[in-house]
Coordinates of C-alpha atoms in Angstrom, one line a residue:
Chain A
M1 CA -0.6 -0.1 0.0
Q2 CA 1.6 3.3 -0.9
H3 CA 0.7 5.2 2.2
Q4 CA 2.2 1.9 4.0
T5 CA 5.3 2.7 2.3
L6 CA 5.9 6.0 3.0
A7 CA 4.7 6.1 6.5
C8 CA 7.4 3.7 6.6
C9 CA 10.1 5.0 5.2
G10 CA 9.3 8.5 5.8
G11 CA 11.9 10.4 7.9
V12 CA 14.3 8.0 7.9
R13 CA 17.9 8.9 8.6
A14 CA 20.7 6.5 8.6
S15 CA 19.1 2.9 9.6
L16 CA 17.7 0.0 7.8
P17 CA 13.7 0.9 6.8
P18 CA 12.0 1.0 10.5
P19 CA 11.4 -2.7 11.7
L20 CA 7.8 -2.2 12.1
S21 CA 4.7 -3.9 10.3
F22 CA 1.7 -1.7 10.0
R23 CA -1.4 -3.5 10.8
W24 CA -4.4 -1.0 9.5
S25 CA -7.9 -1.0 11.5
K26 CA -10.0 1.8 11.0
I27 CA -10.6 4.3 14.4
K28 CA -12.7 2.4 16.6
R29 CA -16.1 5.4 17.9
E30 CA -14.8 6.0 21.3
G31 CA -17.0 6.9 23.9
G32 CA -20.1 7.7 21.3
R33 CA -18.2 10.3 19.7
R34 CA -18.7 10.7 16.0
L35 CA -16.0 10.4 14.0
P36 CA -15.6 12.8 11.1
R37 CA -16.4 11.1 7.2
C38 CA -12.5 11.0 6.6
A39 CA -11.4 9.9 8.9
R40 CA -7.5 8.3 8.9
I41 CA -7.2 4.5 9.2
A42 CA -5.8 4.1 12.3
A43 CA -2.1 2.7 13.0
Q44 CA -1.6 -0.1 15.5
L45 CA 2.5 -0.2 16.0
E46 CA 3.6 -3.8 16.0
L47 CA 6.6 -5.2 18.2
K48 CA 9.0 -6.6 15.8
P49 CA 11.1 -9.3 16.8
P50 CA 14.9 -8.7 16.7
P51 CA 16.3 -10.7 13.8
Y52 CA 17.7 -13.7 15.6
S53 CA 16.5 -16.0 18.3
L54 CA 16.2 -15.0 22.0
S55 CA 19.0 -17.4 23.5
S56 CA 21.5 -16.8 20.3
L57 CA 23.2 -13.8 22.1
E58 CA 24.6 -15.7 24.5
P59 CA 26.5 -16.1 27.0
H60 CA 26.8 -12.0 26.8
M61 CA 23.3 -11.6 26.5
S62 CA 21.2 -13.8 28.3
R63 CA 18.2 -14.9 27.4
E64 CA 16.3 -14.0 30.3
T65 CA 17.8 -10.6 29.3
L66 CA 16.2 -10.7 26.2
E67 CA 12.8 -11.7 27.4
C68 CA 12.3 -8.9 29.7
H69 CA 14.0 -6.4 27.2
W70 CA 12.1 -7.1 24.8
G71 CA 9.4 -9.6 25.8
R72 CA 8.1 -6.6 28.7
H73 CA 10.0 -3.3 28.5
H74 CA 9.6 -2.8 24.5
R75 CA 6.1 -4.6 24.9
A76 CA 4.9 -2.3 27.0
H77 CA 6.5 0.6 25.2
V78 CA 4.6 -0.1 21.9
A79 CA 1.4 -1.0 24.1
S80 CA 1.5 2.4 26.1
L81 CA 2.4 4.3 22.5
N82 CA -0.6 2.9 20.7
N83 CA -2.6 3.3 23.5
L84 CA -1.6 7.3 24.1
I85 CA -1.9 8.5 20.2
A86 CA -5.1 6.7 18.7
G87 CA -7.4 9.0 17.5
T88 CA -4.6 11.7 17.5
D89 CA -2.7 13.8 15.1
L90 CA 0.3 11.2 15.4
D91 CA -1.6 8.1 14.7
G92 CA -1.2 6.7 11.3
M93 CA 2.7 9.2 11.1
G94 CA 6.0 6.8 10.6
L95 CA 7.7 6.2 14.0
D96 CA 10.6 8.8 13.1
E97 CA 8.0 11.7 12.9
I98 CA 5.8 11.0 15.9
V99 CA 8.8 10.6 17.9
V100 CA 10.2 14.2 16.4
A101 CA 7.1 16.0 16.8
S102 CA 6.2 14.3 20.7
Y103 CA 9.2 15.3 21.2
N104 CA 7.6 19.0 20.4
K105 CA 11.1 21.4 20.7
G106 CA 12.1 20.2 24.0
N107 CA 8.8 20.2 25.9
P108 CA 7.7 16.5 25.5
L109 CA 4.5 15.1 25.3
P110 CA 3.2 12.6 27.0
P111 CA 4.1 10.0 23.9
F112 CA 7.0 10.7 23.4
V113 CA 9.3 8.3 25.8
H114 CA 7.0 5.5 24.7
A115 CA 7.8 6.3 20.3
A116 CA 11.8 6.9 21.1
Q117 CA 11.9 4.2 23.5
V118 CA 10.5 1.5 20.9
W119 CA 12.3 3.4 18.3
N120 CA 15.7 3.3 20.4
H121 CA 15.1 -0.2 20.9
D122 CA 14.6 -1.4 17.3
F123 CA 17.7 0.3 16.4
F124 CA 19.0 -1.8 19.8
W125 CA 18.4 -5.2 18.1
Q126 CA 19.4 -4.5 14.9
S127 CA 22.7 -2.7 16.3
V128 CA 24.0 -6.1 17.5
K129 CA 24.1 -9.7 16.3
P130 CA 25.3 -13.2 17.5
G131 CA 29.0 -13.7 17.0
G132 CA 29.4 -10.0 16.4
G133 CA 32.6 -7.5 17.1
G134 CA 35.4 -7.8 15.5
R135 CA 36.3 -4.7 13.7
P136 CA 34.5 -2.4 11.0
S137 CA 36.2 -1.5 7.7
G138 CA 36.1 0.4 4.4
R139 CA 34.8 3.8 4.3
L140 CA 33.3 3.0 8.3
M141 CA 37.0 2.5 10.0
E142 CA 38.3 5.5 7.6
L143 CA 36.1 8.0 8.5
I144 CA 36.6 6.3 12.9
E145 CA 40.0 6.8 11.7
R146 CA 39.7 10.3 10.3
D147 CA 37.4 11.7 13.4
F148 CA 39.0 10.1 16.3
G149 CA 42.4 9.0 15.7
S150 CA 42.1 5.5 15.5
F151 CA 39.0 2.5 16.2
D152 CA 40.7 2.1 20.4
R153 CA 40.1 5.8 20.6
M154 CA 36.8 5.9 19.5
L155 CA 35.9 2.7 21.7
E156 CA 37.0 4.3 24.6
E157 CA 35.6 7.8 23.7
F158 CA 32.4 5.5 23.5
Q159 CA 33.0 4.1 27.1
R160 CA 33.6 6.5 28.6
A161 CA 30.6 7.9 27.5
A162 CA 28.4 5.3 28.7
L163 CA 30.3 5.3 32.5
T164 CA 29.9 9.1 32.5
Q165 CA 25.5 8.8 31.2
F166 CA 24.7 9.3 35.0
G167 CA 21.8 7.3 35.4
S168 CA 19.6 6.0 32.4
G169 CA 19.9 6.5 28.7
W170 CA 21.9 5.8 25.0
V171 CA 24.9 6.8 23.8
W172 CA 25.4 6.6 20.2
L173 CA 27.8 6.6 17.1
V174 CA 25.9 9.1 14.7
Y175 CA 27.1 10.5 11.3
K176 CA 26.0 14.3 11.6
A177 CA 26.1 16.7 8.8
N178 CA 27.3 19.6 10.2
R179 CA 24.7 22.0 8.3
L180 CA 24.6 25.1 9.0
D181 CA 21.4 25.9 10.5
V182 CA 21.3 29.7 11.2
G183 CA 18.3 31.8 9.1
N184 CA 19.5 31.8 6.4
A185 CA 23.0 31.1 6.5
V186 CA 24.1 29.1 4.1
N187 CA 27.5 26.9 4.3
P188 CA 30.2 29.1 1.7
C189 CA 31.9 25.7 1.1
P190 CA 30.2 22.4 1.7
S191 CA 31.9 19.8 1.7
E192 CA 32.7 16.2 3.2
K193 CA 34.5 16.8 5.1
D194 CA 32.0 19.0 7.4
N195 CA 30.3 15.9 7.7
K196 CA 31.9 13.8 10.7
L197 CA 31.2 10.9 13.1
V198 CA 30.4 11.6 16.4
V199 CA 29.8 9.6 19.8
L200 CA 27.4 11.1 22.0
K201 CA 25.1 10.3 25.1
S202 CA 21.5 11.4 25.6
P203 CA 19.2 10.8 29.1
N204 CA 16.7 7.9 29.6
A205 CA 14.5 8.1 26.0
V206 CA 16.2 10.7 24.1
N207 CA 17.6 10.0 21.1
P208 CA 19.3 12.1 18.3
I209 CA 16.8 12.0 15.3
I210 CA 15.5 15.1 17.1
W211 CA 18.9 17.1 16.7
D212 CA 19.0 15.5 12.9
Y213 CA 21.5 13.4 13.5
S214 CA 21.8 10.2 12.2
P215 CA 22.3 7.1 14.2
L216 CA 24.9 4.4 13.1
L217 CA 25.0 2.6 17.0
A218 CA 23.5 3.0 19.8
I219 CA 23.7 0.9 23.7
D220 CA 20.9 0.7 26.3
V221 CA 22.5 1.9 29.1
W222 CA 19.3 2.0 31.1
E223 CA 20.3 -0.8 34.1
H224 CA 17.5 -3.2 33.0
A225 CA 19.5 -3.8 29.8
Y226 CA 22.4 -5.6 31.8
Y227 CA 21.5 -6.0 35.7
L228 CA 20.5 -9.6 35.1
D229 CA 23.9 -10.3 33.5
Y230 CA 26.2 -7.7 34.6
E231 CA 24.8 -6.5 38.2
N232 CA 25.8 -3.1 38.6
R233 CA 29.3 -3.9 36.0
R234 CA 28.4 -1.6 33.7
A235 CA 31.6 -1.1 32.2
D236 CA 31.6 -4.9 31.7
Y237 CA 28.8 -5.2 29.7
V238 CA 29.5 -2.2 26.9
S239 CA 32.9 -3.5 27.0
I240 CA 31.7 -7.1 25.7
F241 CA 28.7 -5.5 23.9
L242 CA 31.3 -3.5 21.9
E243 CA 33.9 -6.5 21.6
K244 CA 31.3 -9.3 20.8
L245 CA 28.0 -7.9 19.8
V246 CA 28.3 -5.3 17.5
S247 CA 27.1 -5.5 13.4
W248 CA 29.6 -3.6 12.5
E249 CA 27.8 -4.9 9.0
V250 CA 24.6 -3.0 10.2
V251 CA 26.6 0.1 11.2
N252 CA 28.3 0.4 7.7
H253 CA 24.8 0.4 5.8
R254 CA 23.6 2.7 7.7
L255 CA 26.6 4.9 7.5
D256 CA 26.1 4.7 3.6
V257 CA 22.0 5.6 3.9
A258 CA 23.4 8.3 6.2
M259 CA 26.5 10.0 4.1
E260 CA 23.8 9.5 0.8
R261 CA 21.3 11.4 2.4
A262 CA 23.3 14.0 3.4
A263 CA 24.7 14.4 -0.2
E264 CA 20.9 14.4 -1.9
R265 CA 20.3 17.3 0.6
A266 CA 23.6 18.9 -0.6
R267 CA 22.6 18.7 -4.2
E268 CA 18.9 19.7 -2.8
D269 CA 20.3 22.8 -1.1
E270 CA 22.3 23.5 -3.8
T271 CA 20.4 23.0 -6.2
R272 CA 17.6 25.5 -4.7
R273 CA 20.4 28.0 -4.1
Q274 CA 20.8 28.1 -7.8
E275 CA 17.1 28.3 -8.7
D276 CA 17.3 31.4 -6.2
D277 CA 20.3 33.0 -7.7
A278 CA 18.6 32.8 -10.8
E279 CA 15.7 34.6 -9.9
M280 CA 17.4 36.9 -8.0
T281 CA 19.1 38.1 -11.8
C282 CA 16.1 37.6 -13.9
S283 CA 14.4 40.0 -11.5
E284 CA 17.5 42.7 -11.1
A285 CA 17.6 42.4 -15.3
E286 CA 14.1 43.6 -14.9
E287 CA 14.5 46.3 -12.8
M288 CA 17.5 47.8 -14.2
Y289 CA 14.8 48.5 -17.5
L290 CA 11.8 49.7 -15.4
D291 CA 13.9 52.3 -12.9
T292 CA 14.8 53.7 -16.1
D293 CA 13.0 57.1 -16.8
T294 CA 15.5 58.6 -19.3
D295 CA 14.2 58.5 -23.1
D296 CA 17.6 57.9 -24.9
S297 CA 16.1 59.9 -27.9
E298 CA 15.8 63.2 -25.9
A299 CA 19.6 63.2 -24.7
E300 CA 21.7 65.9 -27.2
Chain B
M1 CA 24.9 24.9 48.9
A2 CA 28.3 26.9 49.3
L3 CA 31.8 24.7 47.9
R4 CA 33.4 26.1 50.7
A5 CA 31.1 24.6 53.4
L6 CA 32.3 21.3 51.1
F7 CA 35.7 21.9 53.3
T8 CA 35.7 23.1 56.4
K9 CA 35.6 20.9 59.1
R10 CA 32.0 21.2 59.7
A11 CA 30.2 18.0 60.0
P12 CA 29.3 17.1 55.8
T13 CA 25.5 16.8 57.0
L14 CA 25.5 20.6 57.5
A15 CA 27.2 21.0 54.1
C16 CA 24.9 18.0 52.6
G17 CA 21.4 20.3 53.4
V18 CA 20.7 17.5 55.4
A19 CA 18.9 17.8 59.0
S20 CA 21.2 17.5 61.1
A21 CA 19.4 17.2 63.9
G22 CA 17.3 13.5 64.7
G23 CA 21.2 11.8 63.4
I24 CA 21.7 10.5 60.5
G25 CA 24.2 8.9 63.0
T26 CA 26.9 6.3 61.9
G27 CA 28.5 6.7 58.9
W28 CA 29.5 10.8 58.7
Q29 CA 32.5 10.6 61.1
G30 CA 34.9 11.0 57.6
L31 CA 38.5 10.2 57.6
C32 CA 40.4 14.0 57.7
H33 CA 43.2 14.3 55.4
A34 CA 45.9 16.0 56.0
R35 CA 44.5 19.5 54.6
G36 CA 41.1 19.2 56.6
L37 CA 39.4 17.7 53.3
K38 CA 36.8 15.6 54.9
V39 CA 35.4 12.2 53.0
A40 CA 32.6 10.1 52.7
A41 CA 32.3 7.0 54.5
L42 CA 30.1 3.9 53.3
P43 CA 27.4 3.7 56.6
D44 CA 27.3 -0.1 58.2
L45 CA 23.6 -1.2 58.0
E46 CA 22.0 -1.5 61.6
Y47 CA 20.2 -5.4 60.0
D48 CA 21.3 -7.7 58.0
Y49 CA 21.1 -8.1 54.5
G50 CA 18.6 -11.2 54.2
A51 CA 16.8 -9.5 57.2
L52 CA 14.1 -7.2 55.0
E53 CA 13.0 -10.3 53.4
P54 CA 10.5 -10.9 51.3
A55 CA 10.0 -7.2 50.3
I56 CA 13.6 -6.5 49.5
S57 CA 15.8 -9.9 48.4
G58 CA 19.3 -9.9 50.5
E59 CA 20.8 -10.7 47.3
I60 CA 19.5 -6.6 46.1
M61 CA 20.6 -5.0 49.7
R62 CA 24.1 -6.8 49.1
L63 CA 24.7 -5.3 46.2
H64 CA 22.7 -2.2 46.4
H65 CA 25.0 -1.7 50.1
Q66 CA 28.2 -3.5 48.6
K67 CA 28.0 -2.2 45.1
H68 CA 26.2 1.0 44.6
H69 CA 26.6 3.1 47.7
K70 CA 30.1 1.8 47.5
A71 CA 30.5 3.3 44.1
Y72 CA 29.1 6.6 44.9
V73 CA 31.3 6.9 47.7
S74 CA 34.6 6.6 46.3
N75 CA 33.6 8.3 43.2
Y76 CA 32.8 11.3 45.7
N77 CA 35.8 10.9 47.4
D78 CA 38.0 10.9 44.1
A79 CA 36.3 13.8 42.6
L80 CA 36.3 15.7 45.9
E81 CA 40.0 15.5 45.7
K82 CA 40.4 16.2 42.5
L83 CA 38.0 19.7 43.1
D84 CA 40.6 20.5 45.9
A85 CA 43.8 20.2 43.9
A86 CA 41.6 21.7 41.1
M87 CA 40.8 24.9 43.3
A88 CA 44.5 25.3 45.0
N89 CA 46.1 25.8 41.3
G90 CA 43.0 27.7 40.1
D91 CA 41.8 25.7 37.8
V92 CA 38.4 26.9 36.9
P93 CA 37.4 24.9 34.0
A94 CA 38.6 21.4 35.6
V95 CA 36.1 23.1 39.0
V96 CA 33.5 23.3 37.0
R97 CA 34.0 19.9 34.9
L98 CA 34.1 18.4 38.5
Q99 CA 30.4 19.4 39.7
S100 CA 28.2 17.0 37.8
A101 CA 30.9 14.2 39.2
I102 CA 30.6 15.6 42.8
K103 CA 26.2 16.2 42.3
F104 CA 25.3 13.2 41.0
N105 CA 28.1 10.5 43.6
G106 CA 27.3 12.7 46.4
G107 CA 24.0 12.9 45.9
G108 CA 24.2 9.4 46.1
H109 CA 25.8 8.8 49.4
I110 CA 23.1 11.1 50.6
N111 CA 20.3 9.5 49.5
H112 CA 21.5 5.9 50.2
T113 CA 22.5 6.7 53.8
I114 CA 18.9 8.1 54.1
F115 CA 17.5 5.1 52.3
W116 CA 19.0 2.8 55.1
K117 CA 17.7 3.9 57.6
N118 CA 14.1 4.1 56.1
L119 CA 14.1 0.4 56.5
K120 CA 13.5 -2.0 59.3
P121 CA 13.4 -5.5 59.2
V122 CA 9.3 -6.4 60.3
K123 CA 10.0 -8.1 63.5
E124 CA 11.9 -4.8 64.4
G125 CA 9.2 -2.7 63.8
G126 CA 9.4 -2.2 59.8
G127 CA 5.6 -1.1 58.6
E128 CA 4.4 -0.4 62.0
P129 CA 2.4 2.8 60.8
P130 CA 3.0 6.1 62.0
H131 CA 1.6 7.6 65.6
A132 CA 1.1 10.9 67.1
T133 CA 2.6 13.9 65.6
L134 CA 3.4 12.5 62.1
G135 CA 0.6 9.7 61.8
W136 CA -1.8 13.3 62.8
A137 CA 0.5 15.4 60.2
I138 CA -0.3 13.0 57.4
D139 CA -3.8 12.6 58.4
T140 CA -4.2 16.5 57.4
D141 CA -1.9 17.1 54.9
F142 CA -2.8 13.8 52.6
G143 CA -6.8 12.5 54.6
S144 CA -5.1 9.0 55.7
L145 CA -1.8 7.2 55.5
E146 CA -3.3 5.0 52.9
A147 CA -3.9 8.3 50.4
L148 CA 0.2 8.9 51.2
V149 CA 1.0 5.3 50.3
Q150 CA -1.0 5.7 47.0
K151 CA 0.6 9.0 45.9
M152 CA 3.9 8.2 46.8
N153 CA 4.0 4.7 44.3
A154 CA 1.8 6.9 41.8
E155 CA 4.1 9.4 41.7
G156 CA 7.4 6.2 42.1
A157 CA 5.4 4.5 39.0
A158 CA 5.3 6.8 37.1
L159 CA 9.0 8.5 37.1
Q160 CA 10.3 7.8 33.9
G161 CA 14.2 6.9 34.4
S162 CA 15.9 6.8 37.4
G163 CA 15.3 9.0 40.5
W164 CA 13.4 8.9 43.9
V165 CA 10.2 9.4 45.3
W166 CA 10.2 11.1 48.9
L167 CA 8.3 12.0 51.6
A168 CA 9.4 15.9 52.1
L169 CA 8.9 18.2 55.2
D170 CA 8.3 22.0 53.9
K171 CA 10.1 23.3 57.7
E172 CA 9.0 26.5 56.7
R173 CA 5.6 25.9 56.6
K174 CA 5.2 22.7 58.6
K175 CA 3.7 21.1 55.6
L176 CA 4.4 17.8 54.3
L177 CA 4.6 16.6 50.7
V178 CA 5.7 14.0 48.0
E179 CA 8.3 15.3 45.9
T180 CA 10.0 13.4 43.7
T181 CA 13.8 13.5 42.2
A182 CA 16.0 12.5 39.0
N183 CA 18.9 10.4 39.2
Q184 CA 20.7 10.8 42.4
D185 CA 19.7 14.3 43.2
P186 CA 19.0 15.0 46.5
L187 CA 15.9 16.2 48.0
V188 CA 17.4 19.8 48.6
T189 CA 17.6 20.6 44.9
K190 CA 13.0 20.5 45.0
G191 CA 13.2 22.9 47.9
A192 CA 15.8 24.5 49.9
N193 CA 13.6 24.2 52.9
L194 CA 12.5 20.4 52.3
V195 CA 13.7 18.0 54.8
P196 CA 13.5 14.0 53.8
L197 CA 11.5 11.9 55.9
L198 CA 10.9 8.5 53.7
G199 CA 12.8 8.2 50.8
I200 CA 12.0 5.4 48.6
D201 CA 14.6 4.9 45.3
V202 CA 12.8 3.6 42.1
W203 CA 16.4 3.3 40.6
E204 CA 16.0 -0.5 38.8
H205 CA 19.1 -1.5 40.5
A206 CA 17.0 -1.4 43.9
Y207 CA 14.3 -3.6 42.7
Y208 CA 14.9 -5.2 39.2
L209 CA 16.6 -8.4 40.3
Q210 CA 13.4 -9.4 42.0
Y211 CA 10.7 -8.0 40.8
K212 CA 12.1 -7.2 36.9
N213 CA 9.7 -4.0 34.9
V214 CA 6.9 -5.0 37.6
K215 CA 8.1 -1.9 39.0
P216 CA 4.3 -1.3 41.0
D217 CA 5.1 -4.8 43.1
Y218 CA 8.2 -3.5 45.0
L219 CA 6.3 0.1 45.7
K220 CA 3.5 -2.0 47.2
N221 CA 5.9 -4.4 48.9
I222 CA 8.4 -1.7 50.0
W223 CA 5.6 -0.3 52.8
S224 CA 6.0 -3.7 54.4
V225 CA 9.2 -2.4 55.6
I226 CA 9.3 1.5 56.1
N227 CA 10.6 2.4 59.0
W228 CA 8.3 5.2 60.2
K229 CA 10.0 5.1 63.5
Y230 CA 12.9 6.8 62.1
A231 CA 10.4 9.4 59.8
S232 CA 9.0 10.3 63.2
E233 CA 12.3 10.8 65.0
V234 CA 13.5 13.8 62.0
Y235 CA 9.7 15.2 61.4
D236 CA 9.7 15.5 65.5
S237 CA 13.2 17.6 65.7
E238 CA 12.2 19.5 62.7
I239 CA 9.3 20.6 63.8
A240 CA 10.1 21.5 67.6

């Protein structure tokens, strides 16, 4: 269904298409309130399972953890989100859009925490795989070395962020397309060099798509993510995550998508700039002729 | 909270804005550094780790005290030493940079020290409802003890992320209220006049091994080991 496709892909940053399957159902009448005839179709977001069995990340992440983390926490966020958005403007939007809209420029609405946590957990399960770990290669490794100095230094920064995220939250490796964002300011010499990888941390449910960054990798540092397997030893959990679980293939793919998207935006901006310049030139030329009162034929 | 207060030889209770009367008791006798820097120390519990079962498991109590609280204490002491050095060197960026570690770990130490006193095994009076002055104040300000419990449980369950739910006394207005704080923010961050009578830790580490994501069950059960006697003592000393 075309609408479904758009909703799935709308606003996707550097990630695989959001792992949602939409089940469409008509809006129910609530409490006798009649719905407008052009009623939107309600979309029920579903809990999608990780792309591996719940026991296949052992011994690094136990089946019990997956059953709780995915089966209870993630599931509860999906249910809460569906409840909160039913019949509202957010209903039927893509998940990315719901996250950004409900973030409400820093004054989050009730659905935000659930929308963001659904997004974050979908992203997290896809960031890992059985037999993960190792080292990235290709363009991803080049950019890591360019922006952090070395792979090990990037890992150190990632770990440090994870250990200094006081309280609950997430740590991210993101691709930041460093676009100027000041009114009509334009980066006069945009280049690929402006775009870079950064490590950042966010509290509770916050995720970097609200800042228009492209997440490439995430680790959940809420205690529920590691307590059953590591108790208070967050440092051990983070190390094992990086050494044994991360799917660098997925991260690589996300980077490709992010860079392509950034390049496309840059092209669109350039086209728009050229069109604006062309318009300006045309209208200036017209004005040149229109403003002149002098009749040359009268000149001696 | 004046930075200077951290570095005097005054009792850390005053420096941290916690009610000093009513006795925080053991645990505030820090070691003295050569420069008069009083550091924090992990207080002992007044009961065995397993003594709060079945409300809170012995395994949780052991980890909570020996790992989490101990880490707050040692990280706070590290940060304090670095702060002392930074101040001595006039290193302003370092002083500023250390604030979040001090707030987080110092807050964790304050909050957990109160928490251990808020709990008591059933056979030593845990769970027995408050009487006399505190009991009447609860009835006045909340309607009933049940209403207070319900309110604290609702606020605790609704708290997103990590934090605490408090029964607080506003000592200026002489009124009780329920407050929440995020992460390890101590109650005073919500108001300089607020005195903590009871705090319930709703960080996941406080309940996860036993209750998993069912935080409401933890909140329901913890009341059976709440030490109302301590809360009454603090209340009486502030009101007097």
